[in-house]
Short mmCIF file of C-alpha atoms in Angstrom, two decimals:
data_model
loop_
_atom_site.label_atom_id
_atom_site.label_comp_id
_atom_site.label_asym_id
_atom_site.label_seq_id
_atom_site.Cartn_x
_atom_site.Cartn_y
_atom_site.Cartn_z
CA MET A 1 -15.78 -27.62 8.18
CA THR A 2 -16.09 -31.12 7.43
CA GLY A 3 -19.30 -32.04 6.24
CA TRP A 4 -20.64 -28.48 6.31
CA ALA A 5 -22.04 -27.89 2.87
CA LEU A 6 -24.83 -24.97 2.75
CA PRO A 7 -27.06 -24.17 -0.08
CA ASP A 8 -26.14 -21.15 -2.22
CA ASP A 9 -29.52 -19.41 -1.68
CA VAL A 10 -28.26 -19.88 2.27
CA LEU A 11 -25.30 -18.35 1.47
CA ARG A 12 -26.69 -15.40 -0.93
CA GLU A 13 -29.25 -14.49 2.29
CA ALA A 14 -26.77 -14.79 4.91
CA PRO A 15 -25.47 -11.57 6.80
CA ALA A 16 -21.94 -10.38 5.46
CA HIS A 17 -19.06 -8.76 7.46
CA ALA A 18 -15.67 -7.38 6.27
CA PRO A 19 -13.13 -7.92 9.00
CA ARG A 20 -10.19 -5.72 10.13
CA PRO A 21 -7.00 -6.25 8.43
CA ARG A 22 -5.33 -8.04 11.10
CA GLU A 23 -8.35 -10.52 11.28
CA LEU A 24 -8.18 -11.03 7.49
CA ALA A 25 -4.69 -12.05 8.28
CA ASP A 26 -5.75 -14.56 10.70
CA LEU A 27 -8.62 -15.88 8.44
CA GLU A 28 -6.13 -16.20 5.43
CA LEU A 29 -3.94 -18.37 7.85
CA LEU A 30 -6.56 -20.58 9.21
CA LEU A 31 -8.07 -21.00 5.66
CA SER A 32 -4.60 -21.93 4.35
CA GLY A 33 -4.17 -24.86 7.26
CA ALA A 34 -1.24 -22.76 8.94
CA LEU A 35 -2.82 -22.63 12.16
CA ALA A 36 -3.70 -26.73 12.20
CA PRO A 37 -5.22 -28.45 14.24
CA LEU A 38 -7.72 -25.23 14.11
CA THR A 39 -10.65 -25.33 11.42
CA GLY A 40 -12.66 -22.65 12.91
CA LEU A 41 -13.01 -19.93 15.24
CA PRO A 42 -12.59 -20.72 19.03
CA THR A 43 -15.71 -20.34 20.99
CA GLN A 44 -16.03 -18.41 24.25
CA ALA A 45 -15.36 -21.97 25.90
CA ASP A 46 -12.46 -22.53 23.70
CA LEU A 47 -10.80 -18.95 24.52
CA GLU A 48 -11.40 -19.54 28.33
CA SER A 49 -9.69 -23.06 28.25
CA ILE A 50 -6.68 -21.51 26.27
CA ALA A 51 -6.40 -18.61 28.58
CA ARG A 52 -6.48 -21.18 31.58
CA ALA A 53 -4.71 -24.34 30.24
CA GLY A 54 -3.49 -23.85 26.74
CA ARG A 55 -5.54 -25.73 25.15
CA LEU A 56 -9.17 -26.07 23.50
CA ALA A 57 -12.46 -26.82 25.19
CA ASP A 58 -11.95 -30.61 23.92
CA GLY A 59 -8.44 -30.95 25.27
CA THR A 60 -6.52 -30.46 21.82
CA PRO A 61 -3.24 -28.37 22.42
CA TRP A 62 -3.56 -24.79 21.04
CA PRO A 63 -1.49 -21.77 22.66
CA VAL A 64 -3.05 -18.49 21.02
CA PRO A 65 -6.68 -16.93 21.01
CA ILE A 66 -7.53 -16.47 17.62
CA THR A 67 -10.85 -14.07 17.61
CA LEU A 68 -13.04 -12.19 15.23
CA SER A 69 -15.42 -9.27 16.75
CA VAL A 70 -18.39 -8.72 14.56
CA PRO A 71 -21.30 -5.60 15.19
CA ALA A 72 -23.91 -6.84 17.03
CA SER A 73 -26.25 -5.94 14.56
CA VAL A 74 -24.78 -8.03 12.15
CA VAL A 75 -25.33 -11.10 13.74
CA ALA A 76 -28.82 -10.31 15.68
CA GLY A 77 -30.62 -12.15 13.13
CA LEU A 78 -28.88 -15.62 13.37
CA ASP A 79 -30.49 -18.53 14.94
CA LEU A 80 -27.78 -20.71 16.61
CA ALA A 81 -30.10 -23.54 17.26
CA ASN A 82 -30.61 -23.72 13.18
CA PRO A 83 -27.66 -24.42 10.79
CA LEU A 84 -29.42 -23.08 7.96
CA ARG A 85 -29.91 -19.64 9.64
CA ARG A 86 -26.58 -18.89 11.43
CA ALA A 87 -24.16 -18.52 8.47
CA LEU A 88 -22.20 -15.19 8.38
CA VAL A 89 -20.20 -14.64 5.19
CA LEU A 90 -16.79 -12.92 5.58
CA THR A 91 -15.89 -10.73 2.92
CA ASP A 92 -12.76 -8.60 2.06
CA SER A 93 -12.75 -4.62 2.24
CA GLU A 94 -14.53 -4.35 -1.08
CA GLY A 95 -17.57 -6.83 -0.35
CA THR A 96 -15.72 -9.87 -2.24
CA PRO A 97 -17.11 -13.37 -0.38
CA LEU A 98 -13.86 -14.74 1.45
CA ALA A 99 -15.29 -17.36 3.64
CA ALA A 100 -18.53 -18.36 5.80
CA VAL A 101 -18.71 -18.92 9.15
CA ASP A 102 -20.99 -21.70 10.89
CA VAL A 103 -21.80 -19.50 13.95
CA VAL A 104 -22.19 -21.67 16.97
CA ASP A 105 -21.43 -18.95 19.75
CA VAL A 106 -21.79 -15.55 20.30
CA TRP A 107 -20.70 -13.41 23.31
CA PRO A 108 -20.41 -9.48 24.09
CA VAL A 109 -16.78 -8.58 24.27
CA ALA A 110 -15.25 -5.42 25.30
CA ASN A 111 -11.84 -4.10 24.94
CA GLY A 112 -10.81 -7.45 23.36
CA ARG A 113 -12.16 -9.55 26.14
CA PRO A 114 -15.98 -11.51 26.87
CA ALA A 115 -17.87 -9.20 29.06
CA PRO A 116 -18.50 -10.30 32.29
CA GLY A 117 -21.78 -11.72 33.09
CA THR A 118 -22.36 -13.13 29.37
CA PRO A 119 -26.18 -14.47 29.58
CA ASP A 120 -26.86 -17.93 28.82
CA ARG A 121 -27.71 -18.38 25.34
CA GLU A 122 -30.79 -20.43 23.87
CA GLY A 123 -31.75 -20.29 20.25
CA ARG A 124 -31.57 -16.89 18.90
CA SER A 125 -28.37 -14.51 20.05
CA ALA A 126 -29.47 -13.03 23.10
CA ALA A 127 -26.01 -11.49 23.67
CA ALA A 128 -26.20 -9.66 20.37
CA GLU A 129 -28.51 -7.53 22.32
CA THR A 130 -26.09 -6.55 25.13
CA SER A 131 -22.77 -5.26 23.55
CA GLY A 132 -21.64 -3.21 20.53
CA PHE A 133 -19.68 -6.01 19.38
CA VAL A 134 -19.68 -9.43 19.88
CA GLY A 135 -17.23 -12.21 19.47
CA ILE A 136 -18.15 -15.44 17.24
CA GLY A 137 -17.21 -19.00 17.20
CA GLY A 138 -17.49 -21.57 14.73
CA PRO A 139 -16.23 -23.99 12.04
CA VAL A 140 -14.87 -21.65 8.86
CA ARG A 141 -14.93 -22.91 4.93
CA ARG A 142 -13.47 -20.83 2.21
CA ILE A 143 -16.37 -20.05 -0.50
CA GLY A 144 -14.39 -17.66 -2.75
CA GLU A 145 -10.88 -17.07 -4.17
CA SER A 146 -7.70 -16.60 -2.36
CA LEU A 147 -7.39 -13.38 -0.16
CA GLY A 148 -5.57 -10.64 -2.26
CA GLY A 149 -2.14 -9.18 -1.80
CA SER A 150 1.41 -8.86 -3.72
CA PHE A 151 3.67 -11.80 -4.36
CA ARG A 152 0.66 -14.47 -4.70
CA ASP A 153 3.02 -17.29 -5.96
CA LEU A 154 4.59 -16.90 -2.76
CA ARG A 155 1.81 -17.28 -0.38
CA LEU A 156 1.83 -21.34 -0.50
CA THR A 157 -0.15 -23.36 1.65
CA PRO A 158 1.53 -25.69 4.30
CA LYS A 159 0.46 -28.59 2.05
CA GLU A 160 2.12 -27.54 -1.10
CA VAL A 161 5.31 -26.81 0.73
CA ARG A 162 5.59 -30.12 2.43
CA GLU A 163 4.86 -31.60 -0.81
CA THR A 164 8.13 -30.30 -2.35
CA ILE A 165 10.11 -31.32 0.68
CA PRO A 166 11.86 -34.84 0.74
CA PRO A 167 9.80 -37.30 3.36
CA ASN A 168 12.12 -37.36 6.58
CA SER A 169 13.90 -34.51 5.86
CA ARG A 170 15.48 -32.12 8.51
CA VAL A 171 13.90 -28.35 8.00
CA VAL A 172 15.12 -25.47 9.51
CA ALA A 173 12.52 -22.54 9.67
CA VAL A 174 13.69 -18.93 9.98
CA TYR A 175 11.31 -16.12 10.08
CA ALA A 176 12.82 -13.12 8.03
CA ASP A 177 10.77 -10.34 9.13
CA ARG A 178 13.91 -7.84 8.54
CA PRO A 179 16.34 -7.88 5.18
CA LEU A 180 19.05 -10.59 5.03
CA HIS A 181 22.28 -9.35 5.27
CA ARG A 182 25.38 -11.07 5.15
CA PRO A 183 25.45 -11.72 9.18
CA GLN A 184 22.09 -13.29 8.82
CA LEU A 185 22.74 -15.37 5.79
CA ALA A 186 25.63 -16.82 7.75
CA GLN A 187 23.44 -17.63 10.57
CA ILE A 188 21.33 -19.30 8.12
CA THR A 189 23.74 -20.93 6.49
CA TYR A 190 25.70 -22.61 9.67
CA ALA A 191 22.05 -23.80 10.69
CA ALA A 192 21.60 -25.58 7.56
CA ARG A 193 24.89 -27.31 7.80
CA THR A 194 24.26 -27.87 11.44
CA ILE A 195 21.26 -30.23 10.91
CA ALA A 196 22.47 -30.87 7.21
CA GLY A 197 18.82 -30.02 5.81
CA HIS A 198 16.80 -27.67 3.79
CA VAL A 199 15.84 -24.21 4.81
CA LEU A 200 12.59 -22.51 5.01
CA VAL A 201 12.45 -18.96 4.80
CA LEU A 202 8.74 -17.47 6.35
CA MET A 203 8.67 -13.69 5.36
CA PRO A 204 5.66 -12.18 7.63
CA VAL A 205 3.49 -10.23 5.15
CA GLY A 206 0.87 -8.77 7.30
CA GLU A 207 2.26 -5.62 8.66
CA PRO A 208 5.45 -3.42 8.17
CA GLY A 209 8.19 -5.29 9.49
CA PRO A 210 9.74 -4.11 13.02
CA ASP A 211 11.98 -1.66 11.29
CA GLY A 212 8.93 -0.16 9.16
CA LEU A 213 10.04 -1.92 5.99
CA PRO A 214 6.78 -2.63 4.07
CA PRO A 215 5.82 -5.94 3.12
CA GLU A 216 6.20 -5.90 -0.29
CA ALA A 217 9.74 -4.22 -0.10
CA LEU A 218 10.80 -6.96 2.50
CA VAL A 219 9.95 -9.69 0.01
CA ARG A 220 11.91 -7.94 -2.42
CA THR A 221 15.08 -7.75 -0.31
CA VAL A 222 14.90 -11.18 0.36
CA LEU A 223 14.18 -12.31 -3.09
CA ALA A 224 17.48 -10.48 -3.87
CA ALA A 225 19.36 -12.22 -1.30
CA ARG A 226 18.06 -15.88 -2.64
CA ASP A 227 21.39 -16.79 -4.71
CA ARG A 228 23.16 -16.46 -1.36
CA LEU A 229 20.98 -18.71 0.62
CA PRO A 230 21.26 -22.46 0.52
CA ALA A 231 18.75 -24.78 -0.88
CA ALA A 232 15.66 -22.83 0.04
CA THR A 233 11.87 -22.50 0.06
CA LEU A 234 10.64 -18.98 0.52
CA VAL A 235 6.93 -18.40 1.73
CA ALA A 236 4.88 -15.29 2.34
CA VAL A 237 2.80 -15.60 5.65
CA PRO A 238 0.06 -13.42 6.33
CA LEU A 239 1.44 -12.89 10.07
CA ILE A 240 0.75 -10.02 12.28
CA ARG A 241 2.35 -9.51 15.59
CA ARG A 242 0.18 -10.18 18.54
CA ALA A 243 1.21 -7.05 20.12
CA ASN A 244 -0.26 -5.24 17.70
CA TYR A 245 -3.93 -6.74 18.89
CA PRO A 246 -6.00 -5.49 21.40
CA ALA A 247 -5.79 -6.69 25.27
CA ARG A 248 -7.04 -10.22 25.53
CA PRO A 249 -6.70 -13.05 27.42
CA GLY A 250 -3.85 -15.40 26.89
CA PRO A 251 -0.13 -15.45 27.06
CA SER A 252 1.67 -12.12 26.62
CA PRO A 253 2.08 -10.80 23.27
CA ASP A 254 5.45 -11.70 22.95
CA VAL A 255 5.14 -15.38 24.08
CA ALA A 256 1.95 -15.80 21.91
CA ASP A 257 4.32 -14.67 18.98
CA ALA A 258 6.66 -17.35 19.56
CA LEU A 259 4.20 -20.05 20.28
CA LEU A 260 2.20 -19.29 17.21
CA ARG A 261 5.52 -18.78 15.03
CA ALA A 262 6.49 -22.32 16.17
CA ARG A 263 3.12 -23.92 15.57
CA ILE A 264 2.89 -22.14 11.95
CA ALA A 265 6.34 -23.65 11.11
CA GLU A 266 5.83 -26.92 12.53
CA ASN A 267 2.56 -26.81 10.28
CA TYR A 268 4.97 -26.04 7.14
CA GLY A 269 7.12 -29.27 8.02
CA ALA A 270 9.84 -27.23 10.12
CA THR A 271 11.77 -29.77 12.42
CA HIS A 272 13.96 -27.17 13.42
CA LEU A 273 13.45 -23.01 14.40
CA LEU A 274 16.46 -20.90 14.12
CA ALA A 275 15.60 -18.24 16.68
CA THR A 276 15.74 -14.73 15.45
CA GLY A 277 13.95 -12.83 18.33
CA PRO A 278 12.08 -14.16 21.80
CA GLN A 279 11.51 -17.66 21.30
CA ILE A 280 10.14 -20.40 23.51
CA ALA A 281 11.71 -23.98 23.62
CA GLY A 282 9.70 -26.95 23.53
CA ALA A 283 6.96 -25.62 21.53
CA GLY A 284 7.17 -27.36 18.29
CA PRO A 285 10.12 -27.68 16.21
CA ARG A 286 13.53 -28.04 18.28
CA LEU A 287 14.91 -24.25 18.69
CA LEU A 288 18.51 -23.46 17.34
CA LEU A 289 20.30 -20.57 18.99
CA PRO A 290 22.27 -18.22 16.45
CA ARG A 291 25.96 -18.02 16.79
CA GLU A 292 27.38 -14.45 17.47
CA LEU A 293 29.02 -13.69 14.07
CA ALA A 294 31.62 -10.87 13.37
CA TYR A 295 33.15 -9.92 9.95
CA ASP A 296 36.77 -11.29 9.93
CA GLY A 297 38.98 -8.54 7.97
CA ARG A 298 41.59 -11.37 7.12
CA ASP A 299 39.80 -13.37 4.74
CA GLY A 300 36.41 -11.29 4.37
CA GLN A 301 34.53 -13.96 6.02
CA TRP A 302 31.57 -14.01 8.98
CA ARG A 303 32.53 -16.30 11.93
CA ALA A 304 32.01 -16.81 15.35
CA ALA A 305 33.28 -13.79 16.92
CA ASP A 306 35.27 -15.36 19.66
CA ASP A 307 37.41 -16.85 16.79
CA ILE A 308 38.27 -13.57 15.24
CA PRO A 309 41.56 -11.29 16.85
CA PRO A 310 40.03 -7.87 18.11
CA ARG A 311 42.04 -6.05 15.65
CA HIS A 312 40.58 -7.87 12.75
CA ARG A 313 37.17 -8.35 13.92
CA ARG A 314 34.26 -5.97 12.75
CA ARG A 315 30.42 -6.38 14.27
CA ALA A 316 27.29 -5.94 11.99
CA LEU A 317 25.91 -2.76 11.62
CA SER A 318 22.70 -1.85 13.98
CA ALA A 319 19.45 -1.30 12.32
CA GLU A 320 20.04 2.41 13.41
CA GLU A 321 23.36 2.54 11.76
CA ILE A 322 21.70 0.94 8.38
CA ASN A 323 18.77 3.51 8.32
CA GLU A 324 21.09 6.46 9.07
CA MET A 325 23.74 5.65 6.03
CA LEU A 326 20.05 4.90 4.07
CA ASP A 327 18.82 8.50 5.08
CA ARG A 328 21.44 10.13 4.00
CA GLY A 329 22.20 8.13 0.44
CA ALA A 330 25.04 6.42 1.26
CA THR A 331 25.65 3.19 -0.38
CA LEU A 332 25.74 0.15 2.31
CA PRO A 333 29.17 -1.09 2.42
CA GLU A 334 29.55 -4.82 0.54
CA TRP A 335 31.35 -6.78 3.42
CA HIS A 336 27.88 -6.20 5.38
CA THR A 337 25.03 -6.02 2.76
CA PRO A 338 24.98 -7.94 -0.78
CA PRO A 339 24.64 -5.01 -3.49
CA ALA A 340 21.30 -6.49 -4.72
CA VAL A 341 19.96 -6.12 -1.02
CA ALA A 342 21.27 -2.83 -0.94
CA ALA A 343 19.90 -1.73 -4.12
CA GLN A 344 16.14 -2.97 -3.03
CA LEU A 345 16.53 -0.87 0.39
CA ALA A 346 17.68 2.25 -1.38
CA ARG A 347 14.50 2.04 -3.43
CA ALA A 348 12.11 1.40 -0.56
CA ARG A 349 14.07 3.98 1.75
CA PRO A 350 15.26 6.73 -0.55
CA ARG A 351 17.42 9.37 0.83
CA ARG A 352 15.43 11.76 2.90
CA ALA A 353 15.73 14.76 0.16
CA VAL A 354 13.45 12.64 -1.92
CA ARG A 355 11.49 10.85 0.42
CA GLY A 356 7.70 11.51 1.02
CA LEU A 357 7.03 13.57 4.48
CA VAL A 358 4.17 14.83 6.39
CA VAL A 359 4.79 17.72 8.80
CA PHE A 360 2.03 17.79 11.46
CA PHE A 361 1.73 20.98 13.06
CA THR A 362 -0.78 20.86 16.25
CA GLY A 363 -1.94 23.66 18.57
CA LEU A 364 -4.92 24.96 19.85
CA ARG A 365 -7.26 27.05 17.58
CA GLY A 366 -5.37 30.59 17.21
CA SER A 367 -1.89 29.32 17.64
CA GLY A 368 -0.84 30.36 14.26
CA LYS A 369 -0.82 26.71 12.83
CA SER A 370 -2.01 27.53 9.21
CA THR A 371 0.08 30.62 9.08
CA LEU A 372 3.07 28.77 9.84
CA ALA A 373 2.14 26.12 7.39
CA ARG A 374 1.20 28.53 4.73
CA GLY A 375 4.58 30.25 5.24
CA VAL A 376 6.76 26.97 5.04
CA ALA A 377 5.08 25.94 1.77
CA ASP A 378 5.44 29.24 0.07
CA GLU A 379 9.26 28.93 0.97
CA LEU A 380 9.42 25.32 -0.27
CA ASN A 381 7.34 26.33 -3.72
CA GLU A 382 9.72 28.91 -4.32
CA THR A 383 13.00 26.43 -4.78
CA GLY A 384 10.64 23.56 -6.21
CA GLU A 385 12.63 21.04 -4.83
CA ARG A 386 9.72 19.16 -3.27
CA THR A 387 5.97 19.10 -4.18
CA VAL A 388 4.01 20.59 -1.50
CA THR A 389 0.84 19.80 -0.48
CA VAL A 390 -1.16 21.91 2.52
CA ILE A 391 -4.23 20.49 4.37
CA ASP A 392 -5.67 23.26 6.65
CA SER A 393 -8.93 23.94 8.36
CA GLY A 394 -10.57 25.32 5.43
CA VAL A 395 -9.55 21.99 3.16
CA ALA A 396 -10.68 19.86 5.96
CA ARG A 397 -13.87 21.76 5.82
CA ARG A 398 -14.41 21.41 2.07
CA PHE A 399 -13.54 18.04 1.63
CA LEU A 400 -12.93 16.05 4.72
CA THR A 401 -15.30 17.16 7.59
CA ALA A 402 -18.72 15.54 6.15
CA GLY A 403 -20.71 13.66 8.69
CA LEU A 404 -18.29 14.59 11.76
CA GLY A 405 -19.34 16.83 14.84
CA SER A 406 -17.27 17.67 17.86
CA SER A 407 -17.09 14.49 19.78
CA ARG A 408 -14.04 13.06 20.79
CA ALA A 409 -14.52 10.01 18.51
CA ASP A 410 -15.48 12.70 15.24
CA GLN A 411 -12.10 14.59 16.18
CA ASP A 412 -9.94 11.52 16.10
CA GLU A 413 -11.75 10.48 12.49
CA LEU A 414 -11.02 13.91 11.16
CA VAL A 415 -7.66 13.49 12.18
CA ARG A 416 -7.63 10.04 10.46
CA ARG A 417 -9.07 11.39 7.44
CA ILE A 418 -6.34 14.34 7.22
CA ALA A 419 -3.21 11.42 8.06
CA PHE A 420 -4.71 9.16 5.50
CA VAL A 421 -4.74 12.09 2.92
CA ALA A 422 -1.44 13.17 3.81
CA ALA A 423 0.27 9.84 3.64
CA GLU A 424 -1.10 9.15 0.46
CA ALA A 425 0.63 12.19 -0.65
CA ALA A 426 3.81 11.30 1.10
CA ARG A 427 3.71 7.81 -0.53
CA HIS A 428 4.66 9.23 -3.81
CA GLY A 429 7.43 11.23 -2.44
CA GLY A 430 5.58 14.55 -1.97
CA LEU A 431 5.63 16.85 1.29
CA ALA A 432 2.38 17.04 3.09
CA LEU A 433 1.55 20.10 5.67
CA CYS A 434 -1.10 19.57 8.02
CA CYS A 435 -2.49 21.97 10.33
CA PRO A 436 -5.71 20.61 12.48
CA VAL A 437 -5.95 21.20 16.05
CA ALA A 438 -5.75 17.43 16.73
CA PRO A 439 -6.41 17.54 20.31
CA TYR A 440 -5.89 14.01 21.01
CA ALA A 441 -2.51 11.89 21.37
CA ALA A 442 -4.09 8.98 20.07
CA GLY A 443 -5.03 10.99 16.93
CA ARG A 444 -1.65 12.35 16.30
CA SER A 445 -0.23 8.54 17.17
CA ILE A 446 -2.64 7.11 14.01
CA ALA A 447 -1.13 9.82 11.86
CA ARG A 448 2.57 9.25 12.78
CA ARG A 449 1.56 5.48 12.08
CA LEU A 450 0.02 6.28 8.85
CA ALA A 451 2.93 8.08 7.35
CA HIS A 452 5.76 5.59 8.41
CA GLU A 453 3.24 2.82 6.81
CA ALA A 454 3.51 4.63 3.45
CA GLY A 455 7.43 4.97 4.09
CA ALA A 456 7.22 8.51 4.66
CA GLY A 457 8.84 10.22 7.25
CA PHE A 458 6.79 12.24 10.07
CA ILE A 459 7.61 15.41 12.09
CA LEU A 460 5.35 16.60 14.62
CA VAL A 461 5.33 20.31 15.35
CA HIS A 462 3.72 21.72 18.75
CA VAL A 463 2.71 25.13 18.10
CA SER A 464 2.74 26.07 21.42
CA THR A 465 1.07 29.53 21.72
CA PRO A 466 -0.71 30.22 25.21
CA ARG A 467 -4.32 30.20 25.26
CA GLU A 468 -4.45 33.68 26.32
CA VAL A 469 -2.49 34.92 23.20
CA CYS A 470 -4.68 32.23 20.86
CA GLU A 471 -8.09 33.98 22.41
CA GLN A 472 -6.53 37.71 21.65
CA ARG A 473 -6.43 36.25 18.39
CA ASP A 474 -10.14 35.39 17.99
CA PRO A 475 -11.96 38.37 17.11
CA ARG A 476 -15.36 36.77 17.47
CA GLY A 477 -14.76 35.06 20.66
CA ARG A 478 -15.51 31.63 19.52
CA ALA A 479 -12.39 30.01 21.38
CA ALA A 480 -13.42 31.60 24.78
CA ARG A 481 -16.66 30.79 24.42
CA GLU A 482 -15.81 27.19 23.57
CA VAL A 483 -13.69 26.68 26.59
CA ALA A 484 -16.74 27.81 28.72
CA GLY A 485 -18.76 24.96 26.93
CA GLN A 486 -21.29 27.71 25.23
CA VAL A 487 -20.17 26.90 21.69
CA PRO A 488 -20.37 23.34 20.49
CA GLY A 489 -17.81 22.73 17.86
CA PRO A 490 -14.34 21.28 17.50
CA GLU A 491 -12.02 20.89 20.64
CA GLY A 492 -8.83 22.17 20.94
CA PHE A 493 -8.25 24.45 24.27
CA ASP A 494 -6.70 23.81 27.65
CA ASP A 495 -9.69 22.02 29.10
CA VAL A 496 -9.47 19.30 26.33
CA TYR A 497 -6.21 19.70 24.53
CA GLU A 498 -3.39 17.11 25.08
CA PRO A 499 -0.06 18.77 24.78
CA PRO A 500 2.25 16.12 22.77
CA THR A 501 5.06 14.83 24.84
CA ASP A 502 6.61 13.49 21.34
CA ALA A 503 6.67 16.45 19.48
CA ASP A 504 9.84 16.48 17.17
CA LEU A 505 10.03 20.59 17.45
CA VAL A 506 7.96 22.95 19.78
CA ILE A 507 7.48 26.71 18.68
CA ASP A 508 5.78 29.54 20.69
CA ASN A 509 4.27 31.47 17.95
CA SER A 510 3.73 34.41 20.57
CA THR A 511 7.26 35.44 20.72
CA LEU A 512 8.18 34.95 17.01
CA GLU A 513 7.50 36.88 14.10
CA VAL A 514 6.04 34.62 11.11
CA GLY A 515 9.36 34.64 9.15
CA GLU A 516 11.34 33.71 12.19
CA ALA A 517 8.91 30.75 12.84
CA VAL A 518 9.13 29.40 9.33
CA LYS A 519 12.72 30.00 9.39
CA ILE A 520 12.98 27.44 12.61
CA VAL A 521 10.65 24.84 10.67
CA LEU A 522 12.73 25.29 7.24
CA ASP A 523 16.36 25.26 9.26
CA HIS A 524 14.95 21.81 11.14
CA LEU A 525 13.97 20.25 7.68
CA ALA A 526 17.39 21.07 6.52
CA THR A 527 19.12 19.71 9.26
CA GLU A 528 17.48 16.59 9.22
CA GLY A 529 18.07 16.09 5.76
CA TRP A 530 14.52 16.38 4.47
CA VAL A 531 15.54 19.46 1.99
CA GLU A 532 18.60 20.35 0.68
CA GLY A 533 18.60 23.74 2.03
CA VAL A 534 16.18 26.97 1.57
#
């Protein structure tokens, strides 16, 4: 980085690439200084040394691999021996330049790992021709504005935070990846008193939290608890859990998360770290283990559980209990949650009867998915209590299947497109009924994830009508010919269909009248609180 300055015309002519969201999150951490001493993307030699010894190739301690993969075609024209012809511009999803990489190393990657037998590189990047994607390494510098995102005023750099903390102060950092209820607030207060220092609240905003709360909602809940905290600095950190990354060399995801969080906290000036999950002692700031607290019914205080007589002791609510109360529309009790925090949680997770929902019907072609979905939609439209969107094969063919064939990748892409549209409808409180074949578990998993990331519910309905019945409902015999491999087209029969093991509801349409099947679905929705009752 230091001393690397390229003419504007070189950057204008350089190839460009938009990293994936998780890579953009790492890029923002890198550019902010939160990953110091890293000033760029590790080379292949660095990654091998990290996996082997927890150090960069030059001996600098660094625990976690930070990688960026790009299509081989993007860097195929780079000349690694020429500093004026090896720049790669990194952009956001809209093409706005954010940073430039001085690419000094390129190597093939496979499933997130360096490909075996990587050829030697001399001058031009021969590695780019041996793999669909390649890893790149080299110094990185900012060339554009800061990355976008909500709560920009809270996305402080480590330098900005350290300048606000008095020299030689003790600072306890806590990662608030869940809302701060009274027990968490008491833990933070005890920690601050223990070290007689300042509190640094680091809010991971690179992805939904462990309980599915969107980053913006998480920040709002923490801000709502600010007046209950001791003197504190709040920082939004674009951090993503390593468990959500592809497999790669180095420590296990949990260990990598702990090591990286400790290093980031240290860079922000923390001298101590309050453990809120798996942590590793000795990695950066001194680790503080939280006390086991309980609510004391005698005076309404949270204190060490062992100091409270059993008849006056009340344990903290579990995440499942909190979610169940929010799903029913119940108010979280004040003894456990400050009212301002409870209000923000109720906004982020409204009761199910008004929250968005995706109902995803999957099954063989001819199983009756579309008929069932249409019947459910008709009944819901009669009541008018929910806004209903149906995405069946007809809608998909008209608006979503352009450019797609019958390969497994294309089928997963179709499911992803349908799931994206459904999630957007559900994001705004709608109820989306989808009925593609969705033959593969991976595609259905993406649909569930997209719905949850939109703050909506997701119900998977397996219409398990046997193949023989499905073929009888196919007057042109297309289904049978597809099974025999005579007709190219979307998959969905026994030889390729992966029956779901995680269905919320299973219906065999061959043994039921349409009205009976529709009633089963509606009864399930009512029982689970998604409709008031039909």
